[in-house]
mmCIF file of C-alpha atoms (C1' of nucleotides) in Angstrom:
data_model
loop_
_atom_site.group_PDB
_atom_site.id
_atom_site.type_symbol
_atom_site.label_atom_id
_atom_site.label_comp_id
_atom_site.label_asym_id
_atom_site.label_seq_id
_atom_site.Cartn_x
_atom_site.Cartn_y
_atom_site.Cartn_z
ATOM 1 C CA MET A 1 -13.326 39.528 -7.854
ATOM 2 C CA SER A 2 -11.903 37.966 -10.998
ATOM 3 C CA LEU A 3 -9.373 35.157 -10.851
ATOM 4 C CA THR A 4 -7.118 33.741 -13.540
ATOM 5 C CA ILE A 5 -6.870 29.999 -13.870
ATOM 6 C CA GLY A 6 -3.524 30.150 -12.075
ATOM 7 C CA GLU A 7 -5.029 31.949 -9.097
ATOM 8 C CA LEU A 8 -7.941 29.517 -8.984
ATOM 9 C CA SER A 9 -5.429 26.686 -9.135
ATOM 10 C CA ARG A 10 -3.563 28.018 -6.103
ATOM 11 C CA GLN A 11 -6.678 28.772 -4.097
ATOM 12 C CA ALA A 12 -8.374 25.452 -4.728
ATOM 13 C CA GLN A 13 -5.181 23.368 -4.720
ATOM 14 C CA VAL A 14 -5.981 21.834 -8.089
ATOM 15 C CA LYS A 15 -3.510 21.842 -10.972
ATOM 16 C CA ILE A 16 -4.233 23.978 -14.011
ATOM 17 C CA PRO A 17 -4.483 21.149 -16.555
ATOM 18 C CA THR A 18 -6.817 19.357 -14.172
ATOM 19 C CA ILE A 19 -9.107 22.402 -14.033
ATOM 20 C CA ARG A 20 -9.260 22.479 -17.820
ATOM 21 C CA TYR A 21 -9.856 18.736 -17.827
ATOM 22 C CA TYR A 22 -12.779 19.123 -15.404
ATOM 23 C CA GLU A 23 -14.230 21.778 -17.666
ATOM 24 C CA GLN A 24 -13.806 19.497 -20.669
ATOM 25 C CA ILE A 25 -15.681 16.608 -19.057
ATOM 26 C CA GLY A 26 -18.404 18.959 -17.856
ATOM 27 C CA LEU A 27 -17.667 18.741 -14.156
ATOM 28 C CA LEU A 28 -16.959 22.452 -14.072
ATOM 29 C CA ALA A 29 -19.060 24.926 -16.066
ATOM 30 C CA GLU A 30 -17.393 26.962 -18.787
ATOM 31 C CA PRO A 31 -16.204 30.176 -17.181
ATOM 32 C CA ALA A 32 -16.293 33.739 -18.434
ATOM 33 C CA ARG A 33 -13.478 34.691 -20.799
ATOM 34 C CA THR A 34 -11.518 37.833 -21.525
ATOM 35 C CA GLU A 35 -11.425 39.294 -25.036
ATOM 36 C CA GLY A 36 -8.274 37.278 -25.557
ATOM 37 C CA GLN A 37 -10.043 34.035 -24.559
ATOM 38 C CA GLN A 38 -8.444 33.681 -21.161
ATOM 39 C CA ARG A 39 -10.603 32.126 -18.430
ATOM 40 C CA ARG A 40 -11.769 34.277 -15.522
ATOM 41 C CA TYR A 41 -13.292 32.802 -12.377
ATOM 42 C CA GLY A 42 -15.227 34.014 -9.342
ATOM 43 C CA ALA A 43 -15.646 32.942 -5.733
ATOM 44 C CA ALA A 44 -18.341 30.390 -6.649
ATOM 45 C CA GLU A 45 -15.873 28.458 -8.754
ATOM 46 C CA VAL A 46 -13.348 28.403 -5.945
ATOM 47 C CA ARG A 47 -15.968 26.835 -3.680
ATOM 48 C CA GLN A 48 -17.118 24.347 -6.272
ATOM 49 C CA LEU A 49 -13.593 23.285 -7.126
ATOM 50 C CA ASN A 50 -12.802 22.858 -3.447
ATOM 51 C CA PHE A 51 -15.888 20.696 -3.191
ATOM 52 C CA ILE A 52 -14.693 18.586 -6.098
ATOM 53 C CA ARG A 53 -11.169 18.245 -4.775
ATOM 54 C CA HIS A 54 -12.409 17.305 -1.349
ATOM 55 C CA ALA A 55 -14.700 14.661 -2.791
ATOM 56 C CA ARG A 56 -11.936 13.292 -5.028
ATOM 57 C CA GLU A 57 -9.514 13.072 -2.116
ATOM 58 C CA LEU A 58 -12.135 11.160 -0.221
ATOM 59 C CA GLY A 59 -12.327 8.667 -3.035
ATOM 60 C CA PHE A 60 -15.521 9.688 -4.809
ATOM 61 C CA GLU A 61 -15.393 8.959 -8.514
ATOM 62 C CA VAL A 62 -15.961 11.780 -10.939
ATOM 63 C CA GLU A 63 -19.310 10.292 -11.900
ATOM 64 C CA ALA A 64 -20.458 10.287 -8.269
ATOM 65 C CA ILE A 65 -19.349 13.887 -7.890
ATOM 66 C CA ARG A 66 -21.243 14.828 -11.003
ATOM 67 C CA GLN A 67 -24.353 13.263 -9.475
ATOM 68 C CA LEU A 68 -23.822 15.112 -6.219
ATOM 69 C CA LEU A 69 -23.372 18.401 -8.052
ATOM 70 C CA ASP A 70 -26.505 17.784 -10.088
ATOM 71 C CA LEU A 71 -28.464 16.966 -6.956
ATOM 72 C CA THR A 72 -27.341 20.084 -5.166
ATOM 73 C CA ARG A 73 -29.081 22.049 -7.904
ATOM 74 C CA ALA A 74 -32.423 20.502 -6.886
ATOM 75 C CA PRO A 75 -31.958 20.396 -3.135
ATOM 76 C CA GLU A 76 -35.609 20.141 -2.169
ATOM 77 C CA ARG A 77 -35.882 16.545 -3.363
ATOM 78 C CA SER A 78 -32.291 15.456 -3.332
ATOM 79 C CA CYS A 79 -31.512 14.351 0.201
ATOM 80 C CA GLY A 80 -32.603 10.755 -0.246
ATOM 81 C CA GLU A 81 -30.539 10.340 -3.372
ATOM 82 C CA VAL A 82 -27.511 12.041 -1.913
ATOM 83 C CA HIS A 83 -27.962 9.748 1.040
ATOM 84 C CA GLU A 84 -27.972 6.697 -1.215
ATOM 85 C CA ILE A 85 -24.814 7.721 -3.067
ATOM 86 C CA THR A 86 -23.140 8.364 0.246
ATOM 87 C CA ARG A 87 -24.199 5.103 1.809
ATOM 88 C CA THR A 88 -22.885 3.098 -1.143
ATOM 89 C CA HIS A 89 -19.642 4.951 -0.856
ATOM 90 C CA LEU A 90 -19.444 4.339 2.875
ATOM 91 C CA GLU A 91 -19.470 0.589 2.296
ATOM 92 C CA GLU A 92 -16.535 0.891 -0.085
ATOM 93 C CA VAL A 93 -14.640 3.058 2.340
ATOM 94 C CA LYS A 94 -15.132 0.649 5.209
ATOM 95 C CA ASP A 95 -13.931 -2.184 3.029
ATOM 96 C CA LYS A 96 -10.836 -0.260 1.985
ATOM 97 C CA ILE A 97 -10.038 0.563 5.579
ATOM 98 C CA ALA A 98 -10.341 -3.073 6.612
ATOM 99 C CA ARG A 99 -7.993 -4.255 3.872
ATOM 100 C CA LEU A 100 -5.510 -1.466 4.465
ATOM 101 C CA THR A 101 -5.498 -2.121 8.185
ATOM 102 C CA ALA A 102 -4.698 -5.770 7.560
ATOM 103 C CA LEU A 103 -1.949 -4.606 5.238
ATOM 104 C CA ARG A 104 -0.586 -2.155 7.758
ATOM 105 C CA ASP A 105 -0.347 -4.876 10.367
ATOM 106 C CA GLU A 106 1.473 -7.130 7.927
ATOM 107 C CA LEU A 107 3.842 -4.372 6.877
ATOM 108 C CA GLU A 108 4.559 -3.463 10.472
ATOM 109 C CA ALA A 109 5.369 -7.056 11.290
ATOM 110 C CA MET A 110 7.657 -7.098 8.260
ATOM 111 C CA VAL A 111 9.414 -3.895 9.155
ATOM 112 C CA ALA A 112 10.035 -5.281 12.633
ATOM 113 C CA CYS A 113 12.462 -7.645 10.907
ATOM 114 C CA ASP A 114 15.997 -7.220 12.198
ATOM 115 C CA HIS A 115 18.358 -6.057 9.479
ATOM 116 C CA ARG A 116 21.230 -8.080 10.812
ATOM 117 C CA LYS A 117 19.361 -11.318 10.640
ATOM 118 C CA ILE A 118 18.538 -11.527 6.983
ATOM 119 C CA SER A 119 17.680 -15.170 7.317
ATOM 120 C CA GLU A 120 14.659 -14.189 9.375
ATOM 121 C CA CYS A 121 13.323 -11.435 7.116
ATOM 122 C CA ARG A 122 9.665 -12.159 6.653
ATOM 123 C CA ILE A 123 8.703 -9.673 3.978
ATOM 124 C CA ILE A 124 8.850 -12.026 1.066
ATOM 125 C CA GLU A 125 7.083 -14.798 2.920
ATOM 126 C CA VAL A 126 4.298 -12.528 4.036
ATOM 127 C CA LEU A 127 3.804 -11.212 0.540
ATOM 128 C CA ALA A 128 3.898 -14.694 -0.919
ATOM 129 C CA ASP A 129 0.646 -16.561 -0.777
ATOM 130 C CA HIS A 130 -0.237 -17.195 2.836
ATOM 131 C CA GLY A 131 0.878 -20.543 4.072
ATOM 132 C CA GLN A 132 3.143 -21.208 1.124
ATOM 133 C CA CYS A 133 6.701 -20.041 1.537
ATOM 134 C CA GLN A 134 8.127 -19.084 -1.813
ATOM 135 C CA HIS A 135 11.658 -18.645 -0.550
ATOM 136 C CA ALA A 136 12.351 -21.255 2.044
ATOM 137 C CA GLN A 137 16.082 -20.622 1.697
ATOM 138 C CA HIS A 138 15.610 -17.019 2.711
ATOM 139 C CA MET B 1 1.751 -30.518 -13.915
ATOM 140 C CA SER B 2 0.949 -28.321 -16.863
ATOM 141 C CA LEU B 3 -1.664 -25.591 -16.635
ATOM 142 C CA THR B 4 -3.391 -23.620 -19.358
ATOM 143 C CA ILE B 5 -3.721 -19.882 -18.923
ATOM 144 C CA GLY B 6 -7.338 -20.396 -17.935
ATOM 145 C CA GLU B 7 -6.398 -22.810 -15.170
ATOM 146 C CA LEU B 8 -3.673 -20.485 -13.945
ATOM 147 C CA SER B 9 -6.203 -17.681 -14.000
ATOM 148 C CA ARG B 10 -8.591 -19.627 -11.789
ATOM 149 C CA GLN B 11 -5.922 -20.825 -9.386
ATOM 150 C CA ALA B 12 -4.259 -17.450 -8.934
ATOM 151 C CA GLN B 13 -7.469 -15.415 -9.146
ATOM 152 C CA VAL B 14 -6.077 -13.172 -11.856
ATOM 153 C CA LYS B 15 -7.911 -12.559 -15.121
ATOM 154 C CA ILE B 16 -6.497 -13.986 -18.329
ATOM 155 C CA PRO B 17 -5.847 -10.673 -20.106
ATOM 156 C CA THR B 18 -4.123 -9.459 -16.960
ATOM 157 C CA ILE B 19 -1.786 -12.456 -16.998
ATOM 158 C CA ARG B 20 -0.865 -11.721 -20.588
ATOM 159 C CA TYR B 21 -0.443 -8.072 -19.687
ATOM 160 C CA TYR B 22 1.931 -8.978 -16.862
ATOM 161 C CA GLU B 23 3.926 -11.074 -19.292
ATOM 162 C CA GLN B 24 4.015 -8.193 -21.753
ATOM 163 C CA ILE B 25 5.412 -5.740 -19.212
ATOM 164 C CA GLY B 26 7.936 -8.298 -18.021
ATOM 165 C CA LEU B 27 6.455 -8.893 -14.595
ATOM 166 C CA LEU B 28 5.894 -12.530 -15.446
ATOM 167 C CA ALA B 29 8.459 -14.525 -17.456
ATOM 168 C CA GLU B 30 7.471 -15.915 -20.853
ATOM 169 C CA PRO B 31 6.109 -19.396 -20.203
ATOM 170 C CA ALA B 32 6.587 -22.607 -22.160
ATOM 171 C CA ARG B 33 4.351 -22.998 -25.179
ATOM 172 C CA THR B 34 2.688 -25.887 -26.951
ATOM 173 C CA GLU B 35 3.357 -26.542 -30.630
ATOM 174 C CA GLY B 36 0.308 -24.453 -31.358
ATOM 175 C CA GLN B 37 1.702 -21.524 -29.332
ATOM 176 C CA GLN B 38 -0.576 -21.904 -26.337
ATOM 177 C CA ARG B 39 0.931 -21.008 -22.968
ATOM 178 C CA ARG B 40 1.573 -23.744 -20.405
ATOM 179 C CA TYR B 41 2.384 -22.979 -16.787
ATOM 180 C CA GLY B 42 3.717 -24.830 -13.752
ATOM 181 C CA ALA B 43 3.357 -24.571 -9.986
ATOM 182 C CA ALA B 44 6.074 -21.897 -9.765
ATOM 183 C CA GLU B 45 4.018 -19.533 -11.893
ATOM 184 C CA VAL B 46 0.966 -20.069 -9.699
ATOM 185 C CA ARG B 47 3.002 -19.060 -6.656
ATOM 186 C CA GLN B 48 4.548 -16.065 -8.367
ATOM 187 C CA LEU B 49 1.240 -14.827 -9.700
ATOM 188 C CA ASN B 50 -0.298 -15.205 -6.246
ATOM 189 C CA PHE B 51 2.582 -13.152 -4.899
ATOM 190 C CA ILE B 52 1.915 -10.464 -7.496
ATOM 191 C CA ARG B 53 -1.823 -10.413 -6.889
ATOM 192 C CA HIS B 54 -1.357 -10.221 -3.165
ATOM 193 C CA ALA B 55 1.084 -7.352 -3.500
ATOM 194 C CA ARG B 56 -1.226 -5.511 -5.924
ATOM 195 C CA GLU B 57 -4.195 -5.931 -3.592
ATOM 196 C CA LEU B 58 -2.096 -4.499 -0.826
ATOM 197 C CA GLY B 59 -1.443 -1.441 -2.946
ATOM 198 C CA PHE B 60 2.079 -2.049 -4.191
ATOM 199 C CA GLU B 61 2.674 -0.528 -7.602
ATOM 200 C CA VAL B 62 3.849 -2.763 -10.396
ATOM 201 C CA GLU B 63 7.258 -1.115 -10.299
ATOM 202 C CA ALA B 64 7.638 -1.909 -6.595
ATOM 203 C CA ILE B 65 6.627 -5.501 -7.225
ATOM 204 C CA ARG B 66 9.158 -5.738 -9.994
ATOM 205 C CA GLN B 67 11.816 -4.549 -7.542
ATOM 206 C CA LEU B 68 10.705 -7.057 -4.932
ATOM 207 C CA LEU B 69 10.801 -9.870 -7.477
ATOM 208 C CA ASP B 70 14.259 -8.812 -8.620
ATOM 209 C CA LEU B 71 15.465 -8.708 -5.044
ATOM 210 C CA THR B 72 14.143 -12.140 -4.243
ATOM 211 C CA ARG B 73 16.511 -13.443 -6.905
ATOM 212 C CA ALA B 74 19.469 -12.150 -4.880
ATOM 213 C CA PRO B 75 18.200 -12.879 -1.386
ATOM 214 C CA GLU B 76 21.558 -12.847 0.381
ATOM 215 C CA ARG B 77 21.890 -9.075 0.076
ATOM 216 C CA SER B 78 18.305 -8.036 -0.421
ATOM 217 C CA CYS B 79 16.699 -7.789 2.974
ATOM 218 C CA GLY B 80 17.703 -4.185 3.598
ATOM 219 C CA GLU B 81 16.336 -3.063 0.284
ATOM 220 C CA VAL B 82 13.140 -5.047 0.621
ATOM 221 C CA HIS B 83 12.825 -3.487 4.020
ATOM 222 C CA GLU B 84 13.213 -0.015 2.578
ATOM 223 C CA ILE B 85 10.579 -0.552 -0.108
ATOM 224 C CA THR B 86 8.248 -1.910 2.519
ATOM 225 C CA ARG B 87 8.813 0.905 4.973
ATOM 226 C CA THR B 88 8.123 3.547 2.349
ATOM 227 C CA HIS B 89 4.955 1.736 1.492
ATOM 228 C CA LEU B 90 3.942 1.490 5.120
ATOM 229 C CA GLU B 91 4.005 5.263 5.443
ATOM 230 C CA GLU B 92 1.677 5.618 2.470
ATOM 231 C CA VAL B 93 -0.651 2.994 3.857
ATOM 232 C CA LYS B 94 -0.865 4.668 7.240
ATOM 233 C CA ASP B 95 -1.628 7.962 5.574
ATOM 234 C CA LYS B 96 -4.372 6.424 3.480
ATOM 235 C CA ILE B 97 -5.914 4.810 6.519
ATOM 236 C CA ALA B 98 -5.942 8.098 8.400
ATOM 237 C CA ARG B 99 -7.652 9.933 5.567
ATOM 238 C CA LEU B 100 -10.145 7.162 4.946
ATOM 239 C CA THR B 101 -10.981 6.930 8.619
ATOM 240 C CA ALA B 102 -11.706 10.641 8.684
ATOM 241 C CA LEU B 103 -13.865 10.132 5.612
ATOM 242 C CA ARG B 104 -15.671 7.196 7.165
ATOM 243 C CA ASP B 105 -16.540 9.260 10.207
ATOM 244 C CA GLU B 106 -17.827 12.051 7.998
ATOM 245 C CA LEU B 107 -19.854 9.662 5.876
ATOM 246 C CA GLU B 108 -21.314 7.975 8.935
ATOM 247 C CA ALA B 109 -22.362 11.315 10.337
ATOM 248 C CA MET B 110 -23.940 12.115 6.991
ATOM 249 C CA VAL B 111 -25.799 8.844 6.738
ATOM 250 C CA ALA B 112 -27.165 9.436 10.220
ATOM 251 C CA CYS B 113 -29.147 12.264 8.618
ATOM 252 C CA ASP B 114 -32.882 11.722 8.983
ATOM 253 C CA HIS B 115 -34.566 11.332 5.619
ATOM 254 C CA ARG B 116 -37.649 13.149 6.726
ATOM 255 C CA LYS B 117 -35.754 16.236 7.726
ATOM 256 C CA ILE B 118 -34.162 17.213 4.470
ATOM 257 C CA SER B 119 -33.402 20.637 5.773
ATOM 258 C CA GLU B 120 -30.873 19.105 8.151
ATOM 259 C CA CYS B 121 -29.085 16.844 5.666
ATOM 260 C CA ARG B 122 -25.410 17.512 6.114
ATOM 261 C CA ILE B 123 -23.877 15.624 3.222
ATOM 262 C CA ILE B 124 -23.391 18.570 0.955
ATOM 263 C CA GLU B 125 -22.086 20.795 3.698
ATOM 264 C CA VAL B 126 -19.577 18.222 4.854
ATOM 265 C CA LEU B 127 -18.319 17.695 1.353
ATOM 266 C CA ALA B 128 -18.128 21.390 0.669
ATOM 267 C CA ASP B 129 -14.985 23.064 1.845
ATOM 268 C CA HIS B 130 -14.843 22.861 5.625
ATOM 269 C CA GLY B 131 -16.145 25.971 7.298
ATOM 270 C CA GLN B 132 -17.747 27.319 4.164
ATOM 271 C CA CYS B 133 -21.311 26.248 3.636
ATOM 272 C CA GLN B 134 -22.044 26.070 -0.051
ATOM 273 C CA HIS B 135 -25.752 25.570 0.402
ATOM 274 C CA ALA B 136 -26.906 27.655 3.305
ATOM 275 C CA GLN B 137 -30.496 27.345 2.105
ATOM 276 C CA HIS B 138 -30.310 23.593 2.348
ATOM 277 C "C1'" DT C 1 3.726 53.993 -25.659
ATOM 278 C "C1'" DC C 2 6.410 50.138 -26.056
ATOM 279 C "C1'" DT C 3 8.570 46.029 -24.567
ATOM 280 C "C1'" DT C 4 9.375 42.126 -21.940
ATOM 281 C "C1'" DG C 5 8.287 37.862 -19.962
ATOM 282 C "C1'" DA C 6 5.213 35.265 -17.085
ATOM 283 C "C1'" DA C 7 1.142 33.247 -17.670
ATOM 284 C "C1'" DC C 8 -2.214 31.920 -20.635
ATOM 285 C "C1'" DC C 9 -4.321 29.328 -24.906
ATOM 286 C "C1'" DT C 10 -5.405 24.798 -27.789
ATOM 287 C "C1'" DC C 11 -4.155 20.504 -29.261
ATOM 288 C "C1'" DT C 12 -2.192 16.026 -29.244
ATOM 289 C "C1'" DA C 13 -0.201 12.316 -27.021
ATOM 290 C "C1'" DG C 14 1.392 9.825 -22.969
ATOM 291 C "C1'" DT C 15 0.760 7.639 -18.270
ATOM 292 C "C1'" DC C 16 -0.810 3.365 -15.337
ATOM 293 C "C1'" DG C 17 -3.030 -0.858 -14.884
ATOM 294 C "C1'" DC C 18 -5.794 -3.007 -16.762
ATOM 295 C "C1'" DT C 19 -10.217 -4.564 -19.842
ATOM 296 C "C1'" DA C 20 -12.840 -5.610 -24.046
ATOM 297 C "C1'" DG C 21 -13.504 -7.077 -28.629
ATOM 298 C "C1'" DA C 22 -12.444 -8.738 -33.365
ATOM 299 C "C1'" DG C 23 -11.123 -12.386 -36.005
ATOM 300 C "C1'" DG C 24 -8.884 -16.502 -36.262
ATOM 301 C "C1'" DA C 25 -6.215 -20.958 -34.482
ATOM 302 C "C1'" DT C 26 -5.832 -24.903 -31.231
ATOM 303 C "C1'" DG C 27 -6.900 -28.737 -28.312
ATOM 304 C "C1'" DT C 28 -9.780 -32.222 -26.363
ATOM 305 C "C1'" DA C 29 -13.905 -35.007 -25.470
ATOM 306 C "C1'" DG C 30 -17.398 -37.673 -27.448
ATOM 307 C "C1'" DC D 1 -13.671 -36.615 -37.084
ATOM 308 C "C1'" DT D 2 -16.327 -33.068 -35.624
ATOM 309 C "C1'" DA D 3 -17.849 -29.724 -32.436
ATOM 310 C "C1'" DC D 4 -16.909 -26.161 -29.518
ATOM 311 C "C1'" DA D 5 -14.599 -24.350 -25.468
ATOM 312 C "C1'" DT D 6 -10.564 -22.276 -24.993
ATOM 313 C "C1'" DC D 7 -6.736 -20.265 -26.702
ATOM 314 C "C1'" DC D 8 -3.990 -16.852 -29.782
ATOM 315 C "C1'" DT D 9 -2.600 -11.834 -31.394
ATOM 316 C "C1'" DC D 10 -3.767 -7.351 -32.149
ATOM 317 C "C1'" DT D 11 -5.864 -2.974 -31.532
ATOM 318 C "C1'" DA D 12 -8.454 0.150 -28.995
ATOM 319 C "C1'" DG D 13 -10.686 1.770 -24.869
ATOM 320 C "C1'" DC D 14 -11.177 3.097 -19.886
ATOM 321 C "C1'" DG D 15 -10.565 6.737 -15.848
ATOM 322 C "C1'" DA D 16 -8.334 10.545 -14.289
ATOM 323 C "C1'" DC D 17 -5.195 12.942 -15.156
ATOM 324 C "C1'" DT D 18 -0.223 14.888 -16.891
ATOM 325 C "C1'" DA D 19 3.151 16.679 -20.161
ATOM 326 C "C1'" DG D 20 4.712 19.037 -24.097
ATOM 327 C "C1'" DA D 21 4.674 21.740 -28.472
ATOM 328 C "C1'" DG D 22 3.843 25.867 -30.476
ATOM 329 C "C1'" DG D 23 1.611 30.024 -30.266
ATOM 330 C "C1'" DT D 24 -1.089 34.236 -27.854
ATOM 331 C "C1'" DT D 25 -2.349 37.528 -24.153
ATOM 332 C "C1'" DC D 26 -1.832 40.472 -20.316
ATOM 333 C "C1'" DA D 27 0.145 43.605 -17.011
ATOM 334 C "C1'" DA D 28 3.971 45.963 -15.145
ATOM 335 C "C1'" DG D 29 8.041 48.665 -15.762
ATOM 336 C "C1'" DA D 30 11.076 51.876 -18.757
#
DNA sequence: TCTTGAACCTCTAGTCGCTAGAGGATGTAG
DNA sequence: CTACATCCTCTAGCGACTAGAGGTTCAAGA
């Protein structure tokens, strides 16, 4: 079971330069190499890279992921710390959701604007500072 | 009504270097200057910078904001285009919300983990690729 | 065995949207 | 008139990639 970087890329859904970048910043260990210096990976790397991608998609910063990866190597005393990292992140996520939900509602109200009645289009007003209409003529 | 960059910064809640950066990339017009080359702003700039900040907070990219600002200068034929920019953005926002909500649920399940029962902590498993448990011993 | 060509290698530089710091000039209040 | 907060420009840095140049390796087919 030996994968090239291209195969790893496809399996883990992470672009090749990004894999090399992760290796460079120490998020991914240096893999085995062929005589000709080409990288070869195993199943463990596929799992780890999936872990990283998943965490990135969920908004964890690289530094947080590094901490999580470090902690998983000492699992017997890690749960509390993992818990703490996660809880901090949860607050951020909740905050993001709240702001995006407010945005979505605004955008939906905007999009409800009737194309044929340009004079009533609210997009600019809504994006302008609340309460102050920047384009009264619009 | 003449504001220094510091006053503008406070009123629009945008940091001074960011204001200068916006000017540099052409998002904000070059303001009037004193004899000694210090920037002086008026009420219009406060409104425009508020508009920009609001749009940035809501996740609009600088390029999209530039388009919106351009369009507001030709309001009689702009509504459709503004609408289009907004609708595209709305799709992205909805997608983000969906993914973050899924994340929030995962994180909340993780945080519900009992500290005293490390062996049941699910954080690592949830972050690992779904269905594959990276740390079966944990 | 040889050749072809896709995939790999390293390295540097660019992207976006800021942010920080150096080193010096300006403006205003006492 | 002096002190000093605030301003100026300029360069460089950040995170997390992404792109390109220029060259090498590997594996499959003839």
